[in-house]
Amino acid sequence: MNVGIGVSTSRIPVEAAQDAVTRARISLRSTTVDLAIVLSSVEFALPAVLKTVISLSGTSHLIGASSLAVIHEKDIEKHAIAVLLLSFPETIYSNAACVHEVSLKSGERSGEELADKLLYGFKNIHRDLGVIFSDGLKAQGSDLIHGLQKKLGTSFPLAGASASDNLAFKKTYQYYGGEVLSDSACAVLWAGKLNFGLGIKHGWKPLGKPRFATKASGNVIYEIDGEPAINIYREYLSFELSKLKKDLKKISILYPIGIFVPGETEYLLRNTLAIENNGALLCQGNVPEGSMVRLMIGTKVSCLEATREATQEAKNSLGGRKANFVLVFNSVSRYILLGRRSKEELAIIKELFPDTPVLGIYTYGEQAPLESVSYQGKTYFHNQSIIVLAAGG
Amino acid sequence: MIDLGFLMILFLVASFVTIIILAMVITGKMDKISGLKGEITKLKGSLEEMDEQAKLIVRTDIELNRAQEELDKKVTGLYSLQRLSRAISTTLEESQIFQLIESHYLEELGFEKACAFLWDSNKKEFELNMHLGYTREELEAIVLAVNAQKEEFRDVIKSEKTLSSITQQYEKKNLQAEIPHIFKVASFVLSPILPKEGDRGLLFVGTDESEVILSEGDEELITILANHLGQALENARLFDKTWRSQQGLEQKVEERTRALSKALSDLEAVSRRKTDFISSVSHELRTPLTSIKGYAAILLAGKIGDLPKDIRDRLDKINRHSDELVHMVNDLLDIARIESGKVSMKKESLDLKEVAEKVGDLLAVQLKEKHIAFNIDLPDNAKSIVADRSQIERVFINLAGNALKFTPEKGKITISARKTETGTQIDVSDTGCGIPEVAMHAIFEEFYRVDNAVNQEVKGTGLGLALVKQIVEAHGGKIWVKSRLGAGSTFTFEIPGEA
């Protein structure tokens, strides 16, 4: 596999795209390009930019997403476009696909549709891994995964990033071919002899006594221990409801709800998007009724430790095989929590993958398999986590 | 029957014993249960305690996070402010100062929108100098709105105080409430830009993220930035002023130089004309002079017959004066030729001692008559020079002749020399009457004669020193004099180059 990465911070979008593709083409030691992955800040979410990438890279197989910032080898840039060009050997197959209007069709049906498109022509080939970019402002994160699993198999490894914007929480973008989309999901499925290692961690720790989601459905927790779910925040933070409503997004980044998953070392985190009138919490991912939930707390140190663990996990599961690139899907929450120390995460990844090019984005949600055997590698929707995906072949 | 009765009794006893045992066991279990219940209550208590502690931890953590966030914001803000200030201070061009405020600096300060206005005192309105984060249509509306309330905005400049969405007790509540609408933001900071001279202005920054909570720290940072901008404007204006006045000065110097060059070239032309004139007049004079001298000689030789003594005396005078005139004309011609560069110096190595002694010999009779000592003092390293022999001899004869003329009896004339970095300096000094201060500057000019008793008695043309100067300068050297009235004079000339 040949890989070329180009990053540009030029302020003129099309020029930046030209610059990034040119740089990527220079570092790519191949004339054919099989797939282009475009990651950028929101101001580059323009069809003209994608068309420039297509015409200069020579491939219309393009997927990507918008982000708060672009993570690359040397820095984290708030205004940048990054292009990853991939040229696969004959032993690796790649298929990109996209599904539009996810919230209209429901997450699960969209997931099934996307899976059908991805599987086209892949009937008798060993499938390795799927990478998905979805809309980070929609609540269908878990259902989308569920739909994909119905077709791809519950244990099929998926690594996903829910696109983000410049923290305005207004609109996120997904890129497919020359299209700039929202409320959609695009993905690539790899099959054949792709080597990869995946690691996911967050670093948040449970706090206080265990509680139970006594009434929950989909991504809404109605009651915790028989009381309106919002009381968990009111009790611990001792905030007025009006203040809670105002600062909820920020509070839930610092103190998300954790779902206990038997056998897992870490709780599954859920950010809350809104407080409903009956005191129910609207979460970004699903929360099963009856599950044990805790209020979670994170520190910069625990957050950075998690980055190291996730990277190490990716490296370990690669089992000594060479990676050609490392993709990082990192939660926006971590960027906010770490503040000026965000670059330390990049340093940790570079420390463990010193010779592999690194590229990544910040996300409003992450999708990756759970580790423990009892879950048989089933992919879940996560919040506040960092996914490190090292791949090669 | 007995057996039955016995069995019954036995059964009853056994039942009783069993009941007692069971009761004992149950009591034991009950004790255990109540013990466990106690444990559970204890554990529950601990759990509740732990939960209360957790609540404390969360609340402390919130405070810590808030402090940390404010600190982070300040550090980031200060860092970008420092870089921004450095960038601003790199330019001295007023028009460029505002262009250096780039959006990433502002973002680091926590704002995504900004405008800078300067009050145009000619147009009597605010002019937009910088903007970030707005479309053209939005900007047009903003400029209109600002100028519609220009007096209110000018009051902010006059107050020299920063106004923001968190400013308390601001008199102009209306403006404070309207700014968010005008600039389409949720929070803002408006700080006056106050250069000491020239038009002043306003720096506006804002954010439309309602979740961003403005702090006094933000206010301070933007005030500092506005102060830096004011300082940069001041520097740029001062530089502009200095530059302009320097340009004016340079222009004046140039004009003067041009005028002086013209005067000099005019003077040179005049001098050239004078030289040409002297040269042609001298030539013209020489022919009749030769005739006069010739006829006088014929008459004196008695070729036309003997002449009475009176006539002979007069003829002698004519002859002598003619000689002087010829001498004078020759000197004039020489000066003119040297001055116009028509005479080239035939340079050769000269033995100074030889030249000096030759002069001594030439003047021997007069020296003896006046009992004047003639000394030659030449050190080993200054024994020779490279020069035109005949011309240098004229220099020596003229200087020594002058010395002889102005030195009273029993005086002393010394010729000495020394090596310098650039050549050889030769002194001709005497113990004569000296030159008055007023005459010093003119003695090398043609026809100038010092007004003193000797000159009134002894005749001279006033051309000797002028000729000497021309010869020395034609060798690339220079000549000067030091003198004190009554104590003597020293003429020094320098001939450049290694011998």
Short mmCIF file of N, CA and C in Angstrom, two decimals, chain B residues 143-260:
data_model
loop_
_atom_site.label_atom_id
_atom_site.label_comp_id
_atom_site.label_asym_id
_atom_site.label_seq_id
_atom_site.Cartn_x
_atom_site.Cartn_y
_atom_site.Cartn_z
N VAL B 143 -20.93 49.98 9.04
CA VAL B 143 -20.34 51.32 8.87
C VAL B 143 -21.43 52.38 8.90
N LEU B 144 -22.53 52.07 8.25
CA LEU B 144 -23.66 53.01 8.25
C LEU B 144 -24.17 53.24 9.67
N ALA B 145 -24.36 52.14 10.39
CA ALA B 145 -24.90 52.23 11.76
C ALA B 145 -23.95 52.98 12.68
N VAL B 146 -22.66 52.72 12.54
CA VAL B 146 -21.67 53.38 13.40
C VAL B 146 -21.68 54.88 13.13
N ASN B 147 -21.71 55.25 11.84
CA ASN B 147 -21.69 56.68 11.51
C ASN B 147 -23.01 57.37 11.84
N ALA B 148 -24.09 56.58 11.90
CA ALA B 148 -25.37 57.16 12.29
C ALA B 148 -25.33 57.57 13.77
N GLN B 149 -24.48 56.87 14.53
CA GLN B 149 -24.37 57.21 15.96
C GLN B 149 -22.95 57.66 16.27
N LYS B 150 -22.36 58.41 15.35
CA LYS B 150 -20.94 58.70 15.50
C LYS B 150 -20.60 59.45 16.79
N GLU B 151 -21.51 60.29 17.23
CA GLU B 151 -21.20 61.06 18.45
C GLU B 151 -21.08 60.13 19.66
N GLU B 152 -21.99 59.16 19.72
CA GLU B 152 -21.94 58.20 20.83
C GLU B 152 -20.63 57.40 20.80
N PHE B 153 -20.24 57.00 19.57
CA PHE B 153 -19.00 56.23 19.45
C PHE B 153 -17.78 57.11 19.74
N ARG B 154 -17.89 58.40 19.34
CA ARG B 154 -16.77 59.31 19.64
C ARG B 154 -16.64 59.53 21.15
N ASP B 155 -17.79 59.47 21.83
CA ASP B 155 -17.75 59.62 23.29
C ASP B 155 -16.91 58.51 23.93
N VAL B 156 -16.96 57.31 23.32
CA VAL B 156 -16.16 56.19 23.86
C VAL B 156 -14.68 56.54 23.71
N ILE B 157 -14.32 57.14 22.57
CA ILE B 157 -12.92 57.54 22.37
C ILE B 157 -12.55 58.61 23.40
N LYS B 158 -13.46 59.59 23.53
CA LYS B 158 -13.18 60.70 24.46
C LYS B 158 -13.03 60.21 25.90
N SER B 159 -13.84 59.19 26.24
CA SER B 159 -13.78 58.69 27.62
C SER B 159 -12.46 57.97 27.89
N GLU B 160 -11.78 57.55 26.81
CA GLU B 160 -10.51 56.81 26.91
C GLU B 160 -10.66 55.54 27.75
N LYS B 161 -11.88 54.99 27.76
CA LYS B 161 -12.12 53.78 28.54
C LYS B 161 -12.75 52.70 27.67
N THR B 162 -12.41 51.46 27.98
CA THR B 162 -12.96 50.34 27.23
C THR B 162 -14.41 50.08 27.64
N LEU B 163 -15.22 49.82 26.62
CA LEU B 163 -16.62 49.49 26.88
C LEU B 163 -16.83 48.05 26.43
N SER B 164 -17.51 47.26 27.26
CA SER B 164 -17.78 45.88 26.84
C SER B 164 -19.15 45.48 27.31
N SER B 165 -19.56 44.27 26.91
CA SER B 165 -20.89 43.82 27.31
C SER B 165 -20.96 43.54 28.81
N ILE B 166 -19.79 43.51 29.48
CA ILE B 166 -19.88 43.29 30.94
C ILE B 166 -19.53 44.56 31.73
N THR B 167 -19.32 45.68 31.03
CA THR B 167 -19.00 46.92 31.75
C THR B 167 -20.19 47.30 32.63
N GLN B 168 -19.88 47.53 33.89
CA GLN B 168 -20.94 47.93 34.83
C GLN B 168 -21.00 49.45 34.89
N GLN B 169 -22.15 49.95 35.22
CA GLN B 169 -22.35 51.39 35.44
C GLN B 169 -21.83 52.24 34.29
N TYR B 170 -22.13 51.83 33.08
CA TYR B 170 -21.74 52.67 31.96
C TYR B 170 -22.87 53.66 31.70
N GLU B 171 -22.48 54.91 31.53
CA GLU B 171 -23.51 55.97 31.40
C GLU B 171 -24.37 55.77 30.16
N LYS B 172 -23.71 55.40 29.07
CA LYS B 172 -24.45 55.28 27.80
C LYS B 172 -25.02 53.86 27.66
N LYS B 173 -25.99 53.56 28.48
CA LYS B 173 -26.58 52.22 28.47
C LYS B 173 -27.13 51.86 27.09
N ASN B 174 -27.63 52.89 26.38
CA ASN B 174 -28.23 52.63 25.07
C ASN B 174 -27.22 52.05 24.10
N LEU B 175 -26.04 52.69 24.06
CA LEU B 175 -25.01 52.23 23.14
C LEU B 175 -24.58 50.81 23.49
N GLN B 176 -24.40 50.59 24.79
CA GLN B 176 -23.97 49.26 25.26
C GLN B 176 -24.98 48.19 24.82
N ALA B 177 -26.25 48.55 24.84
CA ALA B 177 -27.28 47.59 24.47
C ALA B 177 -27.39 47.44 22.95
N GLU B 178 -27.03 48.51 22.23
CA GLU B 178 -27.20 48.47 20.78
C GLU B 178 -26.03 47.81 20.03
N ILE B 179 -24.85 47.92 20.61
CA ILE B 179 -23.67 47.37 19.92
C ILE B 179 -23.86 45.91 19.47
N PRO B 180 -24.37 45.02 20.35
CA PRO B 180 -24.57 43.63 19.90
C PRO B 180 -25.47 43.53 18.66
N HIS B 181 -26.44 44.43 18.54
CA HIS B 181 -27.31 44.39 17.35
C HIS B 181 -26.57 44.91 16.13
N ILE B 182 -25.85 46.02 16.33
CA ILE B 182 -25.12 46.61 15.20
C ILE B 182 -24.10 45.62 14.65
N PHE B 183 -23.35 45.00 15.55
CA PHE B 183 -22.26 44.13 15.11
C PHE B 183 -22.63 42.65 15.07
N LYS B 184 -23.88 42.34 15.37
CA LYS B 184 -24.37 40.95 15.31
C LYS B 184 -23.51 39.99 16.15
N VAL B 185 -23.39 40.33 17.42
CA VAL B 185 -22.62 39.47 18.33
C VAL B 185 -23.38 39.31 19.65
N ALA B 186 -22.93 38.32 20.43
CA ALA B 186 -23.54 38.12 21.74
C ALA B 186 -22.77 38.89 22.80
N SER B 187 -21.43 38.87 22.70
CA SER B 187 -20.60 39.63 23.63
C SER B 187 -19.57 40.41 22.84
N PHE B 188 -19.14 41.53 23.40
CA PHE B 188 -18.19 42.37 22.67
C PHE B 188 -17.26 43.12 23.62
N VAL B 189 -16.17 43.60 23.05
CA VAL B 189 -15.29 44.56 23.73
C VAL B 189 -15.00 45.66 22.72
N LEU B 190 -15.17 46.91 23.15
CA LEU B 190 -14.91 48.06 22.27
C LEU B 190 -13.90 48.94 23.00
N SER B 191 -12.71 49.05 22.41
CA SER B 191 -11.66 49.78 23.12
C SER B 191 -11.12 50.91 22.26
N PRO B 192 -10.94 52.11 22.85
CA PRO B 192 -10.43 53.22 22.04
C PRO B 192 -8.95 53.05 21.67
N ILE B 193 -8.63 53.46 20.45
CA ILE B 193 -7.24 53.45 19.97
C ILE B 193 -6.77 54.90 20.09
N LEU B 194 -5.77 55.14 20.93
CA LEU B 194 -5.45 56.52 21.27
C LEU B 194 -4.00 56.92 20.97
N PRO B 195 -3.69 57.16 19.69
CA PRO B 195 -2.35 57.69 19.44
C PRO B 195 -2.29 59.14 19.95
N LYS B 196 -1.09 59.60 20.34
CA LYS B 196 -0.99 60.95 20.91
C LYS B 196 -1.31 62.02 19.88
N GLU B 197 -0.97 61.73 18.62
CA GLU B 197 -1.22 62.73 17.58
C GLU B 197 -2.09 62.14 16.49
N GLY B 198 -2.83 62.98 15.83
CA GLY B 198 -3.62 62.55 14.67
C GLY B 198 -4.94 61.92 15.07
N ASP B 199 -5.62 61.37 14.06
CA ASP B 199 -6.95 60.83 14.28
C ASP B 199 -6.91 59.60 15.16
N ARG B 200 -7.91 59.51 16.04
CA ARG B 200 -7.99 58.37 16.96
C ARG B 200 -9.06 57.39 16.45
N GLY B 201 -9.19 56.27 17.11
CA GLY B 201 -10.13 55.29 16.58
C GLY B 201 -10.66 54.32 17.62
N LEU B 202 -11.29 53.25 17.13
CA LEU B 202 -11.91 52.25 18.00
C LEU B 202 -11.59 50.84 17.50
N LEU B 203 -11.32 49.96 18.44
CA LEU B 203 -11.14 48.55 18.08
C LEU B 203 -12.32 47.78 18.67
N PHE B 204 -13.01 47.07 17.78
CA PHE B 204 -14.15 46.28 18.23
C PHE B 204 -13.81 44.80 18.04
N VAL B 205 -14.06 43.98 19.04
CA VAL B 205 -13.99 42.53 18.87
C VAL B 205 -15.25 41.92 19.49
N GLY B 206 -15.70 40.83 18.93
CA GLY B 206 -16.91 40.23 19.47
C GLY B 206 -17.03 38.77 19.11
N THR B 207 -17.96 38.12 19.76
CA THR B 207 -18.25 36.72 19.44
C THR B 207 -19.76 36.52 19.47
N ASP B 208 -20.24 35.71 18.54
CA ASP B 208 -21.68 35.46 18.58
C ASP B 208 -21.98 34.11 19.22
N GLU B 209 -20.96 33.51 19.81
CA GLU B 209 -21.21 32.27 20.54
C GLU B 209 -21.77 32.65 21.90
N SER B 210 -23.04 32.31 22.09
CA SER B 210 -23.69 32.75 23.33
C SER B 210 -23.11 32.02 24.54
N GLU B 211 -22.42 30.91 24.27
CA GLU B 211 -21.88 30.15 25.40
C GLU B 211 -20.59 30.75 25.94
N VAL B 212 -19.99 31.63 25.15
CA VAL B 212 -18.74 32.24 25.60
C VAL B 212 -19.08 33.29 26.65
N ILE B 213 -18.44 33.15 27.79
CA ILE B 213 -18.70 34.13 28.84
C ILE B 213 -17.49 35.07 28.91
N LEU B 214 -17.78 36.34 28.67
CA LEU B 214 -16.73 37.35 28.66
C LEU B 214 -16.24 37.57 30.08
N SER B 215 -14.92 37.78 30.22
CA SER B 215 -14.40 38.05 31.56
C SER B 215 -13.67 39.39 31.56
N GLU B 216 -13.34 39.84 32.75
CA GLU B 216 -12.57 41.09 32.83
C GLU B 216 -11.21 40.92 32.20
N GLY B 217 -10.73 39.67 32.24
CA GLY B 217 -9.44 39.37 31.60
C GLY B 217 -9.49 39.66 30.11
N ASP B 218 -10.60 39.29 29.46
CA ASP B 218 -10.76 39.57 28.02
C ASP B 218 -10.72 41.07 27.78
N GLU B 219 -11.45 41.79 28.63
CA GLU B 219 -11.49 43.25 28.53
C GLU B 219 -10.09 43.83 28.60
N GLU B 220 -9.32 43.34 29.58
CA GLU B 220 -7.95 43.84 29.76
C GLU B 220 -7.09 43.57 28.54
N LEU B 221 -7.19 42.32 28.01
CA LEU B 221 -6.35 41.95 26.87
C LEU B 221 -6.64 42.83 25.66
N ILE B 222 -7.93 43.07 25.41
CA ILE B 222 -8.30 43.88 24.24
C ILE B 222 -7.87 45.34 24.45
N THR B 223 -7.97 45.80 25.70
CA THR B 223 -7.49 47.16 25.99
C THR B 223 -6.00 47.26 25.70
N ILE B 224 -5.26 46.24 26.11
CA ILE B 224 -3.81 46.24 25.85
C ILE B 224 -3.55 46.26 24.34
N LEU B 225 -4.33 45.43 23.62
CA LEU B 225 -4.15 45.37 22.17
C LEU B 225 -4.43 46.74 21.55
N ALA B 226 -5.51 47.39 22.00
CA ALA B 226 -5.86 48.71 21.45
C ALA B 226 -4.75 49.72 21.78
N ASN B 227 -4.18 49.61 22.98
CA ASN B 227 -3.06 50.49 23.34
C ASN B 227 -1.87 50.28 22.42
N HIS B 228 -1.61 48.99 22.13
CA HIS B 228 -0.50 48.67 21.22
C HIS B 228 -0.76 49.27 19.85
N LEU B 229 -2.01 49.16 19.41
CA LEU B 229 -2.36 49.71 18.10
C LEU B 229 -2.13 51.22 18.10
N GLY B 230 -2.56 51.87 19.21
CA GLY B 230 -2.36 53.31 19.33
C GLY B 230 -0.90 53.67 19.26
N GLN B 231 -0.12 52.88 19.98
CA GLN B 231 1.34 53.12 20.00
C GLN B 231 1.93 52.93 18.61
N ALA B 232 1.47 51.85 17.94
CA ALA B 232 1.99 51.56 16.59
C ALA B 232 1.62 52.69 15.63
N LEU B 233 0.38 53.20 15.74
CA LEU B 233 -0.05 54.31 14.89
C LEU B 233 0.82 55.53 15.14
N GLU B 234 1.05 55.76 16.44
CA GLU B 234 1.87 56.91 16.83
C GLU B 234 3.27 56.79 16.22
N ASN B 235 3.86 55.61 16.36
CA ASN B 235 5.20 55.39 15.80
C ASN B 235 5.20 55.60 14.30
N ALA B 236 4.17 55.03 13.64
CA ALA B 236 4.11 55.14 12.18
C ALA B 236 3.99 56.60 11.76
N ARG B 237 3.16 57.34 12.50
CA ARG B 237 2.96 58.74 12.14
C ARG B 237 4.23 59.56 12.39
N LEU B 238 4.88 59.25 13.51
CA LEU B 238 6.13 59.95 13.85
C LEU B 238 7.20 59.66 12.80
N PHE B 239 7.22 58.37 12.42
CA PHE B 239 8.21 57.98 11.42
C PHE B 239 7.93 58.70 10.11
N ASP B 240 6.65 58.75 9.76
CA ASP B 240 6.24 59.40 8.52
C ASP B 240 6.68 60.87 8.53
N LYS B 241 6.43 61.50 9.70
CA LYS B 241 6.78 62.91 9.85
C LYS B 241 8.31 63.09 9.71
N THR B 242 9.04 62.27 10.45
CA THR B 242 10.50 62.36 10.41
C THR B 242 11.00 62.11 9.01
N TRP B 243 10.39 61.11 8.39
CA TRP B 243 10.82 60.73 7.05
C TRP B 243 10.58 61.90 6.08
N ARG B 244 9.39 62.49 6.21
CA ARG B 244 9.06 63.62 5.34
C ARG B 244 10.03 64.77 5.56
N SER B 245 10.28 65.09 6.86
CA SER B 245 11.16 66.24 7.11
C SER B 245 12.57 65.92 6.64
N GLN B 246 12.94 64.65 6.78
CA GLN B 246 14.28 64.26 6.29
C GLN B 246 14.33 64.38 4.77
N GLN B 247 13.21 63.96 4.15
CA GLN B 247 13.16 64.09 2.69
C GLN B 247 13.32 65.56 2.29
N GLY B 248 12.63 66.46 3.04
CA GLY B 248 12.68 67.90 2.78
C GLY B 248 14.11 68.41 2.93
N LEU B 249 14.72 67.91 4.02
CA LEU B 249 16.09 68.32 4.31
C LEU B 249 17.03 67.85 3.20
N GLU B 250 16.84 66.59 2.81
CA GLU B 250 17.68 66.05 1.74
C GLU B 250 17.52 66.85 0.46
N GLN B 251 16.26 67.23 0.21
CA GLN B 251 15.98 68.00 -1.00
C GLN B 251 16.71 69.35 -0.95
N LYS B 252 16.62 69.97 0.25
CA LYS B 252 17.28 71.26 0.42
C LYS B 252 18.78 71.13 0.22
N VAL B 253 19.34 70.08 0.86
CA VAL B 253 20.79 69.87 0.73
C VAL B 253 21.15 69.70 -0.74
N GLU B 254 20.31 68.93 -1.42
CA GLU B 254 20.56 68.67 -2.84
C GLU B 254 20.53 69.97 -3.64
N GLU B 255 19.51 70.81 -3.33
CA GLU B 255 19.39 72.09 -4.04
C GLU B 255 20.62 72.95 -3.78
N ARG B 256 21.01 73.01 -2.51
CA ARG B 256 22.18 73.81 -2.14
C ARG B 256 23.42 73.28 -2.85
N THR B 257 23.56 71.96 -2.81
CA THR B 257 24.73 71.36 -3.44
C THR B 257 24.77 71.72 -4.91
N ARG B 258 23.57 71.64 -5.53
CA ARG B 258 23.50 71.97 -6.95
C ARG B 258 23.93 73.43 -7.17
N ALA B 259 23.42 74.34 -6.29
CA ALA B 259 23.74 75.76 -6.43
C ALA B 259 25.24 75.99 -6.24
N LEU B 260 25.76 75.26 -5.20
CA LEU B 260 27.20 75.42 -4.93
C LEU B 260 28.05 74.88 -6.07
#
